[in-house]
Every structure is written in structure tokens, then in C-alpha cells.
Short mmCIF file of C-alpha atoms and ligand atoms in Angstrom, two decimals:
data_model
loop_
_atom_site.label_atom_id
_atom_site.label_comp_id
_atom_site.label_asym_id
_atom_site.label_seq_id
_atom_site.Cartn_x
_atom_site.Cartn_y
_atom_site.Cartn_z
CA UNK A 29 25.72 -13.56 66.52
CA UNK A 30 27.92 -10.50 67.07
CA UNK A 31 31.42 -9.57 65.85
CA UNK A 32 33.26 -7.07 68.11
CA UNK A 33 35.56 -5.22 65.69
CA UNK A 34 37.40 -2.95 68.28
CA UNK A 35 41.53 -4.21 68.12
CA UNK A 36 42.04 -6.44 71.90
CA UNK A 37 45.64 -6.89 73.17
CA UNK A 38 47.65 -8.99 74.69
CA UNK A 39 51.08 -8.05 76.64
CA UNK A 40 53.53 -9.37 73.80
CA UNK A 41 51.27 -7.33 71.59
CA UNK A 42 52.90 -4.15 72.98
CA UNK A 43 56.17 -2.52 74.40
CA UNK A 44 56.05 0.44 76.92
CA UNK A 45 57.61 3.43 74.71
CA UNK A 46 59.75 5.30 77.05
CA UNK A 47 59.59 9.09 78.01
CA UNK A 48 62.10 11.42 79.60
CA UNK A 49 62.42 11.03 83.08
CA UNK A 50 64.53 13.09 85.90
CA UNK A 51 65.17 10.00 87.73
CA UNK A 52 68.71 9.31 88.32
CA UNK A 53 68.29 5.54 89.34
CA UNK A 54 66.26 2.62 89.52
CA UNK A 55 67.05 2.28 93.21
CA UNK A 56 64.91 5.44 93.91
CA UNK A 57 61.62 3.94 92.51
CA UNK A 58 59.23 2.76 95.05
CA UNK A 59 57.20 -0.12 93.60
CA UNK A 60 55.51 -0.91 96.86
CA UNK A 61 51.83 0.52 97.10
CA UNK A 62 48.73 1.52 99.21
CA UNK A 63 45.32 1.05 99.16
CA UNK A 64 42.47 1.45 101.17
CA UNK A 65 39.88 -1.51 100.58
CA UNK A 66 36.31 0.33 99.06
CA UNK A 67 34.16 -2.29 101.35
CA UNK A 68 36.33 -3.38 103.85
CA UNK A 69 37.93 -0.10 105.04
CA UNK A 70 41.33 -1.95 105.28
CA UNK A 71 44.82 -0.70 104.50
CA UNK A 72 47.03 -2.90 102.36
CA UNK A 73 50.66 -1.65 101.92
CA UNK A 74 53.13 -4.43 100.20
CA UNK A 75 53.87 -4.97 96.63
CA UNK A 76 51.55 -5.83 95.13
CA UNK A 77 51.96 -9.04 93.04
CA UNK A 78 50.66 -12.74 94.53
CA UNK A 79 51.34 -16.04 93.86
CA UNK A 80 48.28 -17.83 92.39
CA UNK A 81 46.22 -20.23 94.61
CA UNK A 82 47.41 -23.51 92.29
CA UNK A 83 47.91 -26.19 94.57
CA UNK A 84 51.71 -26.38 93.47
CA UNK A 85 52.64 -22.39 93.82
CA UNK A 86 49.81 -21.14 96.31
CA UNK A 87 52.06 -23.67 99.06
CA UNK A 88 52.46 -21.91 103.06
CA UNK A 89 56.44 -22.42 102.41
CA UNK A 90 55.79 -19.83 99.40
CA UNK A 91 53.72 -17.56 102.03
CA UNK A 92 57.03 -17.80 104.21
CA UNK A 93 59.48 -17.16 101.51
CA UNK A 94 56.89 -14.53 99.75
CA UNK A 95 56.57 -12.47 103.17
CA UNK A 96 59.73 -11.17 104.16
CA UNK A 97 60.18 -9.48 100.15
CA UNK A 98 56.40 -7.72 100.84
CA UNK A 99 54.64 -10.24 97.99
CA UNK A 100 51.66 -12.23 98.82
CA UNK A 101 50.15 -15.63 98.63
CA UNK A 102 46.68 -16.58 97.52
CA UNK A 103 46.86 -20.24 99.91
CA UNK A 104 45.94 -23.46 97.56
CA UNK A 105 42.24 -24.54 98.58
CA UNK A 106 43.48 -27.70 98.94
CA UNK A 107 44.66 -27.82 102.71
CA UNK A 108 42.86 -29.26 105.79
CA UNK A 109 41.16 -27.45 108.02
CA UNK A 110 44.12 -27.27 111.25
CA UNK A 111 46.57 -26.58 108.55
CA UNK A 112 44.72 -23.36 107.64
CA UNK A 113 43.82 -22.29 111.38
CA UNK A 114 47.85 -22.95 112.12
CA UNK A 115 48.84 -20.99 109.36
CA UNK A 116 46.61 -18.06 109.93
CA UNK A 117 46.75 -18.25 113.53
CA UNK A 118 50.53 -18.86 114.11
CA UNK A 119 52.49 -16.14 111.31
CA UNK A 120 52.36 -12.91 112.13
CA UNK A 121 52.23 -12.11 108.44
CA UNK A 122 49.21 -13.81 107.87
CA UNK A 123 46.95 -10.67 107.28
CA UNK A 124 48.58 -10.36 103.79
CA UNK A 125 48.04 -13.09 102.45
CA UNK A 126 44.50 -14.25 101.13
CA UNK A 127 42.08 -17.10 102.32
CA UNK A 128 41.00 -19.15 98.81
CA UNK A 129 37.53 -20.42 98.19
CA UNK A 130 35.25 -21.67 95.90
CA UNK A 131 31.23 -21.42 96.07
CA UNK A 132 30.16 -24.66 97.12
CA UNK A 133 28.41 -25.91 100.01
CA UNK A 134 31.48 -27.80 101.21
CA UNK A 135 33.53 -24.73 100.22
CA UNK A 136 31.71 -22.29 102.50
CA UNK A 137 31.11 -25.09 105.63
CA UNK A 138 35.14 -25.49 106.00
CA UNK A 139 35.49 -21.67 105.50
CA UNK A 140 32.97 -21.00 108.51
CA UNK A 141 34.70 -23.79 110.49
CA UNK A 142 38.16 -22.03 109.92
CA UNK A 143 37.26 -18.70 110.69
CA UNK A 144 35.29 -19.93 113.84
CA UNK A 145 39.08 -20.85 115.08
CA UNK A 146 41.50 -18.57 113.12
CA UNK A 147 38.36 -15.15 113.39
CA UNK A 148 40.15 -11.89 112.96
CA UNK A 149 43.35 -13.58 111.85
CA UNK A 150 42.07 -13.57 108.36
CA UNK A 151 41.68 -10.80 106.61
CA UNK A 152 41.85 -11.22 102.76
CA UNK A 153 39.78 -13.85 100.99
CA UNK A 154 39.69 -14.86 97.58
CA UNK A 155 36.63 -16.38 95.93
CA UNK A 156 37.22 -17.21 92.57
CA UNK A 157 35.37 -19.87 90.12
CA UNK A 158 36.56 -20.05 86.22
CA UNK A 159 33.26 -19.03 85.09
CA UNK A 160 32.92 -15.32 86.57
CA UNK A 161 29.83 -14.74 85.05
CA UNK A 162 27.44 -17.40 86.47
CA UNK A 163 24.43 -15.68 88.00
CA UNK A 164 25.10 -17.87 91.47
CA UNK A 165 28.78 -16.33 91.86
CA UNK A 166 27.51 -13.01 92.01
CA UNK A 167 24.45 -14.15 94.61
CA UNK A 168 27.46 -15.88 96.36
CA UNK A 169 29.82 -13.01 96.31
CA UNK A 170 26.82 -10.33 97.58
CA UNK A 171 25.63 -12.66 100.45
CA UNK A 172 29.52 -13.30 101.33
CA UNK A 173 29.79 -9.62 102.04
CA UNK A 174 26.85 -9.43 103.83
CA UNK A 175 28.05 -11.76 106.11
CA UNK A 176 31.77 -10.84 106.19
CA UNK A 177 31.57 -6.82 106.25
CA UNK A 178 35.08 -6.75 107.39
CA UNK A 179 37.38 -9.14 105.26
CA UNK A 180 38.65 -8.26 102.09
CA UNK A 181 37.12 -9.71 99.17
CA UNK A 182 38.90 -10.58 95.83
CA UNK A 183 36.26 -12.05 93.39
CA UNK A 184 36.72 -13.49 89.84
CA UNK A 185 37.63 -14.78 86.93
CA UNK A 186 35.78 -12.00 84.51
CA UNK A 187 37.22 -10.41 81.61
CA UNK A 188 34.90 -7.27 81.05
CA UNK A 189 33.73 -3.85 82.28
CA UNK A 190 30.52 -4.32 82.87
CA UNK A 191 31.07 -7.46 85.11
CA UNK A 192 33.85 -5.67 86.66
CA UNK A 193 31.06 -2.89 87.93
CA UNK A 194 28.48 -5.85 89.18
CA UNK A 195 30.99 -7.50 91.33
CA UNK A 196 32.33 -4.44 92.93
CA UNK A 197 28.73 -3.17 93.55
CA UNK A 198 28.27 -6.76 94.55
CA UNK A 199 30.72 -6.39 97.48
CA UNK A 200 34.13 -7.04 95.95
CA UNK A 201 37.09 -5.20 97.02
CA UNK A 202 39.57 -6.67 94.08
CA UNK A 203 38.10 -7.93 90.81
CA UNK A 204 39.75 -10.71 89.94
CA UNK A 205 40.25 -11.07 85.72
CA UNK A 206 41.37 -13.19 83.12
CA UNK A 207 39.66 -16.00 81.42
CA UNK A 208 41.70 -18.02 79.18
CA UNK A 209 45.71 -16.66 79.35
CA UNK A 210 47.47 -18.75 81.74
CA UNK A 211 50.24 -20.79 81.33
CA UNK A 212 49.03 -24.02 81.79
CA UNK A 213 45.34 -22.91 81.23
CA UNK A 214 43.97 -24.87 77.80
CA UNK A 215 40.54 -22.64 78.13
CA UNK A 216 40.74 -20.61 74.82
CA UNK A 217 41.79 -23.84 72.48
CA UNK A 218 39.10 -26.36 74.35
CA UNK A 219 35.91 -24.03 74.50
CA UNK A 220 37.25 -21.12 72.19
CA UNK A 221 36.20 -18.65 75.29
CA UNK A 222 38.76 -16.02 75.95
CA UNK A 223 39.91 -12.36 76.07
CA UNK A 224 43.17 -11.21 74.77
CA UNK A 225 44.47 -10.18 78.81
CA UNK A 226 45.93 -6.77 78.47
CA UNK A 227 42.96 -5.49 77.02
CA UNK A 228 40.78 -7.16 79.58
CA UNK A 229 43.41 -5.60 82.33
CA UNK A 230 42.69 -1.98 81.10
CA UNK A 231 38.88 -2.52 80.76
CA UNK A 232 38.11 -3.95 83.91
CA UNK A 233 40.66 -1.80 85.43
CA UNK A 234 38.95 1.13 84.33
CA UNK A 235 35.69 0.08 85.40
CA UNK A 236 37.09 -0.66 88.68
CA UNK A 237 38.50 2.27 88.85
CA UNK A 238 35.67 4.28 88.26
CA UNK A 239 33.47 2.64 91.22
CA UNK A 240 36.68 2.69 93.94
CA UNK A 241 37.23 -0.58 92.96
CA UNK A 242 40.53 -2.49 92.35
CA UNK A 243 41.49 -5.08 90.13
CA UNK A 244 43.79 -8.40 89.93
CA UNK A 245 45.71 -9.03 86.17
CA UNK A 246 45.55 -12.82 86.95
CA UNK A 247 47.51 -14.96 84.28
CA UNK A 248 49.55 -14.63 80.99
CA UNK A 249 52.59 -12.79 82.67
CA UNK A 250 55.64 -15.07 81.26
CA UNK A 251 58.26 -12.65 81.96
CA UNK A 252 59.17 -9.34 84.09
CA UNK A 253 58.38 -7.04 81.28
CA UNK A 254 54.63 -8.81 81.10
CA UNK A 255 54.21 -7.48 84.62
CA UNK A 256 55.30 -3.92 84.01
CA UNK A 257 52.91 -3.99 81.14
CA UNK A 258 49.89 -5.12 83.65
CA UNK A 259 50.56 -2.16 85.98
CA UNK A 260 51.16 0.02 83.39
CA UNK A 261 47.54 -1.22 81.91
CA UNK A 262 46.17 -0.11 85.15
CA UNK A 263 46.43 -3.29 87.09
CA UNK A 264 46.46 -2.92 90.88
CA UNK A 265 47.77 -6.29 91.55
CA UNK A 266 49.26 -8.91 89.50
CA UNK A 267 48.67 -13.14 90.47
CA UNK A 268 51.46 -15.23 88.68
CA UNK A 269 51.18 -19.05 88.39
CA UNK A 270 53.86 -20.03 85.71
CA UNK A 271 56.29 -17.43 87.01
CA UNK A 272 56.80 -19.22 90.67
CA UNK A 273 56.27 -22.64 89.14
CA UNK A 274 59.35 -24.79 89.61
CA UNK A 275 61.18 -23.24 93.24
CA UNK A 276 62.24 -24.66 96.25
CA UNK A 277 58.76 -23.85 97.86
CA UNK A 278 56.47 -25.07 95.39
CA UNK A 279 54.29 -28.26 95.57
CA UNK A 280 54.62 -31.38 93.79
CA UNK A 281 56.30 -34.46 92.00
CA UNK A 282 59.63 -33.63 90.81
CA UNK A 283 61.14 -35.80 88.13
CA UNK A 284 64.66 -36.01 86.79
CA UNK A 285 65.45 -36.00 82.89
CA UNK A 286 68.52 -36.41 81.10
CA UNK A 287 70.45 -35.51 84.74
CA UNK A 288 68.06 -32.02 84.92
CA UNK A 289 65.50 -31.91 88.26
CA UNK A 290 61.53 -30.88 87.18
CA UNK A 291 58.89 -29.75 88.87
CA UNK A 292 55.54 -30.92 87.74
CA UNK A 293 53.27 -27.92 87.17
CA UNK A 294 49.55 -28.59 86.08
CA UNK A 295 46.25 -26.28 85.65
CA UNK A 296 43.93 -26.75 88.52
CA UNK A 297 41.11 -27.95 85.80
CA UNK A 298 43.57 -30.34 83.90
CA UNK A 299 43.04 -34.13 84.57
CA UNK A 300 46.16 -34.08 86.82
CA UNK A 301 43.98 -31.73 89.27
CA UNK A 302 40.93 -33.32 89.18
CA UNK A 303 42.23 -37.08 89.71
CA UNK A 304 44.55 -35.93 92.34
CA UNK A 305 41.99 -33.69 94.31
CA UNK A 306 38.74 -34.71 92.52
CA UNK A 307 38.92 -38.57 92.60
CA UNK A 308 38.63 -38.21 88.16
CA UNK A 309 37.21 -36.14 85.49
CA UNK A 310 33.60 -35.68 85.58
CA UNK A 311 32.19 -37.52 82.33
CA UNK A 312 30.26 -34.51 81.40
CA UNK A 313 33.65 -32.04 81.10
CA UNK A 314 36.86 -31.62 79.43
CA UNK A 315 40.63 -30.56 80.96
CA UNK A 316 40.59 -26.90 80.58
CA UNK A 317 44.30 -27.43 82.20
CA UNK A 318 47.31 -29.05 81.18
CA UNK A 319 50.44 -30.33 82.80
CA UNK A 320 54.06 -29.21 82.20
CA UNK A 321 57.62 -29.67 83.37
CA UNK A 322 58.97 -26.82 84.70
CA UNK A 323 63.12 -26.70 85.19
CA UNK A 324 63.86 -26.40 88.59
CA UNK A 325 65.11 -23.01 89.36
CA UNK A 326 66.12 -23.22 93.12
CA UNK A 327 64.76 -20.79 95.63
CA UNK A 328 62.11 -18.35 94.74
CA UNK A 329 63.95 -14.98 96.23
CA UNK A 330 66.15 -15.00 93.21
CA UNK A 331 63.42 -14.80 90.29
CA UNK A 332 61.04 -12.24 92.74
CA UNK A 333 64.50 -9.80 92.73
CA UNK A 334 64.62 -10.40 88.95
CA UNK A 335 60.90 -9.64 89.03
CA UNK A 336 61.28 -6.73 90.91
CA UNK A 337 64.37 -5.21 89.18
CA UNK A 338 62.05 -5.58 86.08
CA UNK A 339 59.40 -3.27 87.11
CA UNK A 340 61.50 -1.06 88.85
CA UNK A 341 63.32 -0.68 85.39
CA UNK A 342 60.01 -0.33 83.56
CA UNK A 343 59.25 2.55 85.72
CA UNK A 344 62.42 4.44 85.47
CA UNK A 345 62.29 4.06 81.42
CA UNK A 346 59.02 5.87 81.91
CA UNK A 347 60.32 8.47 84.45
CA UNK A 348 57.60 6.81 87.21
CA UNK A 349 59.23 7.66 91.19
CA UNK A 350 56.43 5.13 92.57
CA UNK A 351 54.52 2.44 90.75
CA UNK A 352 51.69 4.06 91.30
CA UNK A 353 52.40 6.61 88.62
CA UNK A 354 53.08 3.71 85.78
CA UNK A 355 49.84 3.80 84.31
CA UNK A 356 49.99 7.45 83.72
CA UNK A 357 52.92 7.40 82.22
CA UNK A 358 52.50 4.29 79.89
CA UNK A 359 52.18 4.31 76.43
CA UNK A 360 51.52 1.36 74.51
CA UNK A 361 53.52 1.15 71.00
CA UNK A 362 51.91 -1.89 69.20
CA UNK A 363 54.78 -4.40 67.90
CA UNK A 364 52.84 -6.41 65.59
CA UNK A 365 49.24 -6.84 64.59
CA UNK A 366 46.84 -9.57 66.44
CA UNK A 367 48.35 -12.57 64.85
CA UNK A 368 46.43 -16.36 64.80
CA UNK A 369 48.87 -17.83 67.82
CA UNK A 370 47.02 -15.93 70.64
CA UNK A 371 47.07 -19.39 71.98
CA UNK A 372 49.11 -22.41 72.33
CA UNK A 373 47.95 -24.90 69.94
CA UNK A 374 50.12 -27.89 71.67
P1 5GP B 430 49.99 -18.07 84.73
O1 5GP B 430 50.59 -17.06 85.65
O2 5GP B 430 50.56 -19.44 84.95
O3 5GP B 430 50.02 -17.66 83.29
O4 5GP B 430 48.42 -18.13 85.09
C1 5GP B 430 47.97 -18.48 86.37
C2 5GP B 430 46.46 -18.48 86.38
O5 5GP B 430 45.94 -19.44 85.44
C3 5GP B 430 45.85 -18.92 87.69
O6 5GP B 430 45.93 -17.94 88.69
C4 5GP B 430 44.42 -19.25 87.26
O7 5GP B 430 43.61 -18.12 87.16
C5 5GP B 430 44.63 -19.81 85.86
N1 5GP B 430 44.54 -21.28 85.87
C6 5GP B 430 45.16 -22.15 86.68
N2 5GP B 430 44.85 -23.42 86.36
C7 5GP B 430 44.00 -23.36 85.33
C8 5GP B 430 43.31 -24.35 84.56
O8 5GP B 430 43.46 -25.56 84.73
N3 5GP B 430 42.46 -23.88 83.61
C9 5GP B 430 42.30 -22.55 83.38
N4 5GP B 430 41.43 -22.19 82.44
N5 5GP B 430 42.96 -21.59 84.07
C10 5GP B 430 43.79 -21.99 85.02
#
């Protein structure tokens, strides 16, 4: 047994002190960014936060609402094969948003089948399991590049630097991390596995970094300011579940209470998810998800301008002209010291 004793982080652990800045006005900070993909050579330009591939938020109607603003969609895994090839095949945005896979069998037969009819159309792919550090993800993600020299990879969930190097020297473009901080995620209470996030952000980010790498802060982010404090951690992207829960263009059951309208919003390893897309819980494991209702909040454009005035705000406060200068400029005050409700007991 080993006790790391270095302090780890999470966003509401922190505030962004600000610094003197010559910028006049929000409106002059550009918060959309560039990158050049280490293994596939590809240029991404967009802003650069996602909606997560849950099968409620990860919906082609968010794709289509998500385009036009310059944010991206990680697709659900959970549509059918001419429903993927359509979407890919038919938007003309469809290069920015990101194929989602898992690593079985059946997982990598339907993805070979869809890009035998949608090829060059896709171009981003995310592979991500909850268990990052499995030996046969990494074999999966290495033999996945070999394979597909020219798509984008985004590869994850892993919390730590030293995984963060193996999967980019594995063949991942983006390192997908977080284990344990997501809204509806009940990892850290039912296993006691976890990693306080923004600490895992500027790890992983930093390893990433290092090797021409990029990362993903994926989960945790409950409000604007939790963004800001991603990219300012050194987050490339940002993937947000809880945060586009509950719009027009999500998924799922809605339910009315007390004359309010809900939107049903689950984990994908809760027992909602598996009985709805799994036929039942396996007898060997336990919900690492939960479901909650989620007030409706009407079309998505309004909380991605909120979202967006956020971070712009965040960067003028710390004098940043593009977002790409936040984590330069960010300074971390710590608010309070790692108390016990790091997670949701409910
Ligand atoms: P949020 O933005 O809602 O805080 O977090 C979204 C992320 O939570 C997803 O992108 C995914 O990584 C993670 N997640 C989604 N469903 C589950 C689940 O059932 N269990 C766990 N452990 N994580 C989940």
C-alpha cells in the first residue's frame, strides 16, 4: 500500500486570481483555437469544447445545433449503422465531429462496415472505455492507428501522466481523462477509484504536452467558470455531459412534475443504460451511473452563449487576447482545503 501525499484538486477547489490586462473588452477575445493533430497531420480550428458521447447529449440534432456555434459532438455509440453513414455522409460539417467506439469485436465490425460506406467522411474518432488503463485498450488503441494512419484519434478515460505518455506514443492524437467526476458518474462512491479532475487535467495535460500530444478535460464541469478553469489547467478540449443535459436536442424520456417538463439524464454504466441498450446488468457488476432529472432548459444555443461569454470573461479577467494564452496566464488561488464531499454521497 502507498499513500500519495502531494495536495490533488478539483475545479471548485480553486478560483482563477486575476491579473492586469490591456484588453478593453470581452468581445476582442478569440476563444476559438488551432491545432495540428501529432499523428494524423490534420488541422482542427473550432472551439474547442464537445458534447459527451451519452446516448441522451451525444444526439445528431445536438451535432446540428452544436455546428453552426463551432462546438463539437462526440455521436452516442448507440446508432445503427445507415444512421451513422447518413450522418457522416450527408452534413457537410461532419469532419468535426467525432466517430465513438468502444473495443469490442462488435464495436470494431460496425466501425469497419461504416467507414467502408461513409471512408474519408470521417475524420475524428473517439475510443474510449471507463477503464483507461487495461493492457488490451492500449493494444487496441496502437493497432487502431496502425490501421487508420489518417483519422484522428481521441483515446481514454486515464487520469495520470504516465498513461497520458503511453497512449500518445500509442497513437493517440487527444488523451481523453477523467475517471470518476461526472455528473451522473457514481465511480468514486461504488469502487472508491478516482482522481480529483483538475489535478488530473494539468498532469496529463502536461504530459501531453510534452510529447505533442493533446488532451480532453472530460467530466466534472457544472458551470462556465469550471470550464475556464479546465483551459486554464492546460486542457485543450473540454467534453460536457451534465452541462447539455436537458435541451431541445437531447435524447430521452421527458416527464412532467408538479406542471415543470424533465429530461431524464442517466450515466451510460447506470442500470438505466445497461437495461435500455444492454438487455440488464451483468450479475457480476455494479451501476457506476445514476439517473437524474434534469429541468428542461429549451434550446441548447442559449446555455453554449452563456458558456461562451463565461470563458471569454475568464480570459479577459486574466488579460488572455486568445484562449490559447489562458493557461499561461492562470493562477490558481486555493478557496478551501480538500474537504470529505469530493463526491456525492446520494
Ligand atoms: P459531466 O459533464 O456530466 O460531469 O460528465 C460527463 C462524463 O461522465 C462523460 O463524458 C463520461 O466520461 C462520464 N460518464 C458518463 N456516464 C457515466 C457512467 O455511467 N459512469 C461513469 N463512471 N462515468 C460516466
Amino acid at each position: 500500500m502507498h499513500i500519495e501525499q502531494t495536495l490533488k484538486l478539483d475545479y471548485q477547489d480553486v478560483l482563477i486570481r486575476p491579473k492586469r490586462s490591456a484588453l478593453p473588452s470581452r468581445a476582442e477575445v478569440d476563444i476559438r483555437r488551432e491545432f495540428v493533430f501529432k499523428h494524423s497531420g490534420h488541422r482542427y480550428q473550432g472551439i474547442p469544447i464537445l458534447a459527451s458521447n451519452m446516448d441522451t447529449v451525444g444526439t445528431i440534432e445536438m451535432a446540428a445545433a452544436l455546428s453552426p456555434l463551432g462546438l463539437s459532438v462526440a455521436l452516442h455509440k448507440h446508432y445503427d449503422i445507415d444512421a451513422l453513414v447518413d450522418f457522416f455522409t450527408r452534413r457537410e460539417d461532419a469532419g468535426m465531429h467525432f466517430y465513438s467506439m468502444g473495443i469490442t469485436r462488435a464495436d470494431h465490425d460496425k466501425f469497419e462496415r461504416v467507414l467502408g460506406r461513409a471512408g474519408a467522411a470521417i475524420k475524428n474518432v473517439c475510443i474510449d472505455v471507463a477503464n483507461g488503463y487495461s493492457e488490451n485498450f492500449v493494444r487496441f488503441v496502437e493497432s487502431f492507428r496502425r490501421d487508420h494512419p489518417a483519422l484522428t484519434v481521441m483515446a481514454g478515460n486515464i487520469v495520470t501522466g504516465e498513461m497520458t505518455e503511453e497512449l500518445v506514443l500509442s497513437g493517440a492524437d487527444i488523451v481523453k481523462v477523467g475517471i470518476g467526476p461526472g455528473s451522473v458518474c457514481t465511480t468514486r462512491v461504488t469502487t472508491g477509484v478516482g482522481y480529483p479532475q483538475l489535478s488530473a487535467v494539468i498532469e496529463c495535460a502536461d504530459a501531453a504536452h510534452g510529447l505533442g500530444g493533446l488532451i480532453c478535460a472530460d467530466g466534472g464541469c457544472t458551470v462556465p467558470g469550471d470550464i475556464a478553469k479546465a483551459f486554464g489547467g492546460g486542457a485543450d478540449f473540454v467534453m460536457l455531459g451534465g452541462m447539455f443535459a436537458g435541451h431541445d436536442e437531447c435524447a430521452g424520456e421527458s416527464v412532467e412534475r408538479d406542471g415543470k417538463r424533465y429530461l431524464r439524464f442517466y450515466g451510460m454504466s447506470s442500470e438505466t443504460a445497461m437495461k435500455k441498450h444492454a438487455g440488464g446488468m451483468a450479475l457480476y457488476r455494479a451501476a457506476e451511473g445514476k439517473e437524474v432529472l434534469i429541468e428542461h432548459k429549451g434550446p441548447v444555443a442559449a446555455t453554449v452563449q452563456q458558456i461562451l461569454g463565461g470563458v471569454r470573461s475568464a480570459c479577459t479577467y486574466v488579460g488572455a487576447r486568445r484562449l490559447k494564452e489562458l493557461t499561461k496566464r492562470t493562477t490558481f488561488v486555493r478557496v478551501r482545503s480538500q474537504a470529505n464531499d469530493v463526491f456525492d454521497r446520494e
